[in-house]
Amino acid sequence: MIDGEEILHAIAAADSLSAVEQLRVAALGKSGSVTARLKSLGAMDAATRAVEGPRIHALREAVTSALTAKKAALEDDELMARLATERVDLSLPARETPRGSVHPVSQVLDELSEIFADLGFAVAEGPEIEDEWHNFTALNIPESHPARAMHDTFYIAGADEQRKVLRTHTSPVQIRTMMSGLPPFRIIAPGRVYRSDSDATHTPMFHQIEGLVIDRAIHMGHLKWTLETFLKAFFERDDVVLRLRPSYFPFTEPSAEVDVGWSIEKGRRVVGGCEGWMEVLGSGMVHPRVIANCGLDPDEWQGFAFGTGVDRLAMLKYGMDDLRAFFDGDLRWIRHYGFNFLDVPTLSCGIGA
Ligand code: 2NL
């Protein structure tokens, strides 16, 4: 073989991938030496070509496989060199990944759902844009009631008949549940509600949770036990004391406001004990007219209902003092008061939940 031997020697001696690539171009490229010899076959007479043809093709094969083998060997060397120098230090701390945090309202909504799920309550949902019938009329709230006034409720323009409102409480969810299903019912309705109110303690949008139990022979004893069990679980204390105070809501009869006892611990007011009272819930036995409005016979079905503000419960439990900060979207606030996404309110803390 004429300069074939030389090429093969050069490939064997190449000590870098770029040298191998240069040799490939020099031999097999468009104007490479081996390519030139392949082209020269066309000009040969038949007898010469019969001898030279197989030799030149054999050379091309030899050069190709030598290049491939050398390239693989050099890549191997490179990998071995890297493995020898780049050691993984397992004692280094893991790199931080930026993580968001769970808003206290979301956290408390999860805690509430968890507690009531344990008591057998399902979560019900409904539209935030409601009609006046589901939001007011079905709930025995008269046309003249101040809550229906334009300055208290956000109305959406439309004909009087189907005038829409941003729901002012989550009660319409319970009305819809009673109308579309069959009793008994045991549900909670958590969600956003809207009122035309804005100051240090009121935001035009806030969160409410209401509960409803409808069955045969339900009485206020069931109401009191349920609320006591719920409040003890929520505040994670056994010394939560309740006081039911007579009150008035158009949709319950009788109605009671629920206070819990508080005490001062380490200079802070906490729920538990009984140095004073604070109101946390509204409740009562569902008004028979509301039951009838939902197409049920109030002589057969009765029950209790309650409602409270989720934002306020969150403030009470986690010690936040300004309601407006909840919805300002200030990242410093959420980083301070937010929860880790693994803080799932179950005994297993989310593992398997
Ligand atoms: C409060 C008081 C309350 C209810 C909500 C209710 C729902 C239906 C029927 C009867 Cl469908 N009642 N809900 C009952 C009593 C009180 O909420 O102070 N909320 C912040």
XYZ file of C-alpha atoms and ligand atoms in Angstrom:
373
model
C 0.000 0.000 0.000
C 1.429 3.328 -1.012
C 0.686 6.211 1.376
C -2.033 4.034 3.010
C 0.417 2.850 5.632
C 1.289 6.438 6.442
C -2.331 7.428 7.086
C -2.835 4.455 9.352
C 0.321 5.321 11.292
C -0.820 8.908 11.633
C -4.205 7.763 12.976
C -2.514 5.455 15.474
C -0.341 8.349 16.629
C -3.179 10.923 16.917
C -3.482 12.179 20.476
C -6.632 14.321 20.353
C -10.120 14.178 18.924
C -9.415 17.223 16.758
C -6.329 15.514 15.291
C -8.496 12.467 14.435
C -11.030 14.747 12.774
C -8.274 16.466 10.736
C -7.015 13.088 9.561
C -10.543 12.009 8.622
C -10.939 15.106 6.439
C -7.446 14.629 4.946
C -8.173 11.010 3.998
C -11.935 10.664 3.431
C -13.068 14.269 2.945
C -14.103 15.692 -0.437
C -10.498 16.349 -1.442
C -8.966 13.699 0.803
C -6.189 11.376 -0.376
C -8.272 8.192 -0.212
C -11.196 9.921 -1.935
C -8.798 11.037 -4.731
C -7.663 7.467 -5.223
C -11.244 6.214 -5.381
C -11.930 8.854 -8.045
C -8.833 7.777 -10.018
C -10.382 4.317 -10.555
C -12.634 5.747 -13.307
C -9.660 6.677 -15.495
C -7.953 3.254 -15.266
C -8.155 0.526 -17.850
C -10.102 -2.579 -16.842
C -7.072 -4.718 -15.994
C -5.483 -2.114 -13.697
C -8.843 -1.339 -12.069
C -9.339 -5.065 -11.304
C -6.139 -4.988 -9.282
C -6.355 -1.462 -7.804
C -10.126 -1.457 -7.077
C -10.103 -3.993 -4.214
C -6.906 -2.478 -2.756
C -8.300 1.053 -2.634
C -11.627 -0.111 -1.183
C -9.766 -2.170 1.417
C -7.732 0.915 2.317
C -10.899 2.979 2.744
C -12.340 0.295 5.059
C -9.125 0.137 7.066
C -8.918 3.917 7.428
C -12.611 4.184 8.427
C -12.376 1.548 11.139
C -9.048 2.920 12.405
C -10.645 6.377 12.744
C -13.676 4.953 14.593
C -11.523 2.900 16.960
C -9.150 5.808 17.682
C -12.065 8.177 18.325
C -13.651 5.727 20.801
C -10.315 5.184 22.555
C -9.688 8.937 22.927
C -13.234 9.516 24.246
C -12.675 6.744 26.785
C -9.402 8.339 27.888
C -11.139 11.684 28.272
C -13.889 10.122 30.435
C -11.380 8.295 32.616
C -9.441 11.527 33.100
C -12.609 13.360 34.144
C -13.618 10.583 36.532
C -10.182 10.781 38.107
C -10.359 14.543 38.677
C -14.066 15.308 39.237
C -15.090 13.702 42.510
C -18.607 14.141 43.906
C -18.431 15.493 47.447
C -21.442 13.949 49.145
C -20.857 15.976 52.297
C -21.697 19.268 50.539
C -25.155 20.716 51.373
C -27.782 20.263 48.634
C -28.352 23.253 46.387
C -31.455 25.238 47.445
C -34.348 25.209 44.986
C -36.623 28.244 45.253
C -39.876 27.093 46.796
C -43.189 28.874 47.236
C -45.227 28.659 50.421
C -48.828 27.863 51.220
C -50.994 30.904 52.063
C -52.399 30.770 55.632
C -55.959 30.861 54.223
C -55.250 27.807 52.053
C -53.616 26.087 55.010
C -56.602 26.775 57.280
C -59.080 25.713 54.570
C -57.181 22.396 54.355
C -57.193 22.024 58.146
C -60.954 22.692 58.271
C -61.714 20.224 55.475
C -59.575 17.627 57.234
C -61.305 18.090 60.604
C -64.812 17.983 59.129
C -63.944 15.030 56.896
C -63.145 13.130 60.108
C -66.632 14.067 61.358
C -68.240 12.762 58.158
C -68.794 16.067 56.326
C -68.337 16.310 52.548
C -67.055 19.493 50.897
C -69.657 21.227 48.675
C -68.919 23.949 46.125
C -70.975 26.366 44.048
C -70.749 29.505 41.887
C -69.361 32.802 43.206
C -71.718 34.703 40.883
C -75.162 33.849 42.222
C -78.767 34.797 41.578
C -80.731 36.666 44.213
C -82.980 33.706 44.878
C -80.165 31.350 45.999
C -78.253 34.081 47.834
C -81.184 35.771 49.625
C -84.765 34.668 48.941
C -84.342 30.934 49.646
C -82.620 31.850 52.914
C -85.667 33.721 54.191
C -83.873 37.050 53.850
C -86.664 39.565 53.173
C -86.586 42.091 50.289
C -86.245 44.863 52.879
C -83.225 43.340 54.657
C -80.232 45.740 54.798
C -77.893 43.024 53.450
C -79.776 43.321 50.150
C -78.987 47.021 49.775
C -76.727 48.135 46.920
C -74.212 49.585 49.355
C -73.717 46.211 51.094
C -73.752 43.788 48.177
C -72.047 43.790 44.769
C -74.778 43.525 42.123
C -74.086 42.741 38.486
C -76.169 44.831 36.092
C -79.115 42.985 34.523
C -82.889 42.743 34.445
C -84.435 42.651 37.933
C -85.699 39.072 37.449
C -82.296 37.459 36.898
C -80.160 40.095 38.591
C -76.864 38.485 39.656
C -74.873 39.119 42.829
C -71.398 38.186 44.012
C -72.369 35.739 46.739
C -72.327 37.421 50.141
C -71.991 34.132 52.043
C -71.553 30.444 51.158
C -75.150 29.586 52.171
C -76.327 29.425 48.506
C -73.990 26.423 48.085
C -75.974 24.660 50.793
C -79.293 25.689 49.212
C -78.088 24.188 45.906
C -76.945 21.005 47.655
C -80.313 20.555 49.387
C -82.207 21.193 46.149
C -80.220 18.811 43.980
C -79.709 15.843 46.302
C -81.545 13.666 48.767
C -81.288 14.045 52.558
C -79.589 13.316 54.912
C -76.897 15.984 54.287
C -73.657 16.575 56.133
C -71.631 19.179 54.267
C -69.276 22.089 54.664
C -69.187 24.913 52.133
C -65.873 26.787 52.194
C -64.973 29.570 49.765
C -64.661 33.202 48.689
C -67.492 35.627 49.475
C -67.942 39.328 48.671
C -69.314 42.331 50.558
C -69.006 46.031 49.916
C -66.889 46.668 52.971
C -63.320 47.936 53.266
C -61.406 48.981 56.375
C -58.765 47.608 58.765
C -60.908 44.600 59.690
C -62.935 44.132 56.461
C -61.863 43.330 52.895
C -64.373 43.322 50.007
C -63.478 39.663 49.400
C -62.996 37.259 52.273
C -63.383 33.570 53.035
C -66.185 31.856 54.808
C -66.947 28.333 55.818
C -70.432 27.165 56.597
C -71.596 23.774 57.787
C -74.962 22.092 57.404
C -76.449 18.933 58.846
C -79.940 17.854 57.773
C -81.375 14.580 59.033
C -84.269 13.243 61.072
C -84.382 14.303 64.760
C -81.337 16.617 64.725
C -81.289 18.998 67.697
C -79.112 21.684 69.277
C -77.191 19.065 71.274
C -75.744 17.823 67.971
C -74.877 21.404 67.057
C -73.058 22.065 70.307
C -71.103 18.784 70.273
C -70.059 19.292 66.647
C -68.838 22.844 67.220
C -67.033 21.933 70.430
C -65.304 18.966 68.766
C -64.387 21.126 65.775
C -63.008 24.032 67.823
C -60.933 21.737 70.061
C -59.456 20.040 66.990
C -58.838 23.341 65.174
C -57.153 25.158 68.071
C -55.412 21.915 69.116
C -56.429 22.332 72.765
C -58.734 20.340 75.037
C -59.534 23.313 77.275
C -61.626 25.170 74.687
C -64.808 26.382 76.426
C -67.936 27.348 74.454
C -70.738 29.766 75.267
C -73.864 29.830 73.102
C -75.582 33.226 73.178
C -79.119 33.710 71.818
C -79.042 35.670 68.572
C -80.937 36.234 65.340
C -80.379 35.174 61.715
C -83.249 35.084 59.202
C -82.241 31.528 58.140
C -82.066 29.877 61.566
C -84.517 29.549 64.441
C -83.443 29.473 67.188
C -80.099 31.156 66.469
C -77.013 31.306 68.639
C -73.739 33.122 68.496
C -70.839 30.987 69.691
C -68.124 32.472 71.905
C -64.927 30.730 72.976
C -63.028 31.405 76.164
C -59.579 33.013 75.856
C -56.706 33.525 78.245
C -53.369 35.335 78.279
C -50.297 33.161 77.766
C -46.796 34.679 77.472
C -48.406 38.085 77.037
C -50.554 36.904 74.118
C -54.267 36.270 73.973
C -54.891 32.626 73.044
C -57.986 30.470 72.651
C -58.496 28.156 75.639
C -59.198 28.685 79.303
C -61.692 31.327 80.285
C -60.429 34.796 81.233
C -62.816 36.345 78.718
C -65.052 35.535 75.760
C -64.762 36.170 72.048
C -67.233 35.442 69.312
C -66.085 32.932 66.684
C -69.187 31.476 64.998
C -72.825 32.070 64.144
C -75.176 29.106 64.234
C -78.679 27.819 64.716
C -81.357 25.320 63.751
C -82.192 25.713 60.047
C -85.420 27.723 59.716
C -88.324 25.430 58.612
C -89.114 27.947 55.858
C -85.592 27.458 54.398
C -86.076 23.674 54.447
C -89.442 24.053 52.703
C -87.906 26.470 50.134
C -85.554 23.644 49.156
C -88.466 21.275 48.498
C -88.104 19.256 51.715
C -90.785 18.594 54.340
C -89.727 20.467 57.517
C -91.815 18.078 59.659
C -89.638 15.212 58.450
C -86.233 16.917 58.039
C -84.489 19.387 60.274
C -80.938 20.260 61.146
C -78.381 22.794 62.187
C -76.110 25.200 60.360
C -73.183 27.406 61.278
C -70.873 29.866 59.644
C -67.617 31.662 60.337
C -64.821 33.628 58.682
C -61.812 31.580 57.585
C -59.464 34.578 57.500
C -60.371 35.465 61.059
C -59.841 31.865 62.217
C -56.403 31.932 60.549
C -55.521 35.223 62.332
C -56.623 33.819 65.671
C -54.708 30.558 65.340
C -51.494 31.876 63.777
C -51.287 35.337 65.352
C -51.571 37.631 62.322
C -53.005 41.027 63.163
C -53.839 42.836 59.912
C -56.487 41.331 57.665
C -55.548 43.550 54.710
C -52.045 42.031 54.537
C -53.720 38.715 53.605
C -54.533 39.925 50.107
C -51.770 42.481 49.424
C -49.560 39.918 47.687
C -46.441 41.079 49.578
C -43.884 38.267 49.294
C -42.233 39.228 52.597
C -45.525 38.598 54.391
C -46.159 35.228 52.761
C -42.545 34.152 53.421
C -43.059 34.962 57.091
C -46.542 33.535 57.619
C -46.697 30.968 54.767
C -46.563 27.226 55.328
C -44.350 24.524 53.904
C -46.276 22.503 51.357
C -45.541 19.369 53.392
C -47.366 20.797 56.451
C -50.463 18.853 55.517
C -52.836 18.797 58.479
C -52.966 15.046 58.897
C -51.238 12.785 61.404
C -48.968 11.576 58.602
C -48.144 15.162 57.536
C -48.992 14.461 53.948
C -47.149 11.175 53.522
C -49.666 8.933 51.833
C -52.392 11.570 52.136
C -71.985 34.065 60.623
C -73.224 33.293 60.688
C -74.367 31.450 59.815
C -75.696 29.842 58.709
C -74.637 30.709 58.719
C -77.109 28.613 57.124
C -77.159 28.069 55.866
C -78.346 27.523 55.458
C -79.415 27.487 56.259
C -79.314 28.047 57.506
Cl -78.469 26.873 53.893
N -78.155 28.592 57.918
N -75.947 29.155 57.541
C -76.470 29.703 59.839
C -76.192 30.473 60.958
C -75.119 31.335 60.962
O -73.287 32.279 59.743
O -71.742 34.811 61.490
N -71.190 33.875 59.592
C -69.972 34.578 59.408
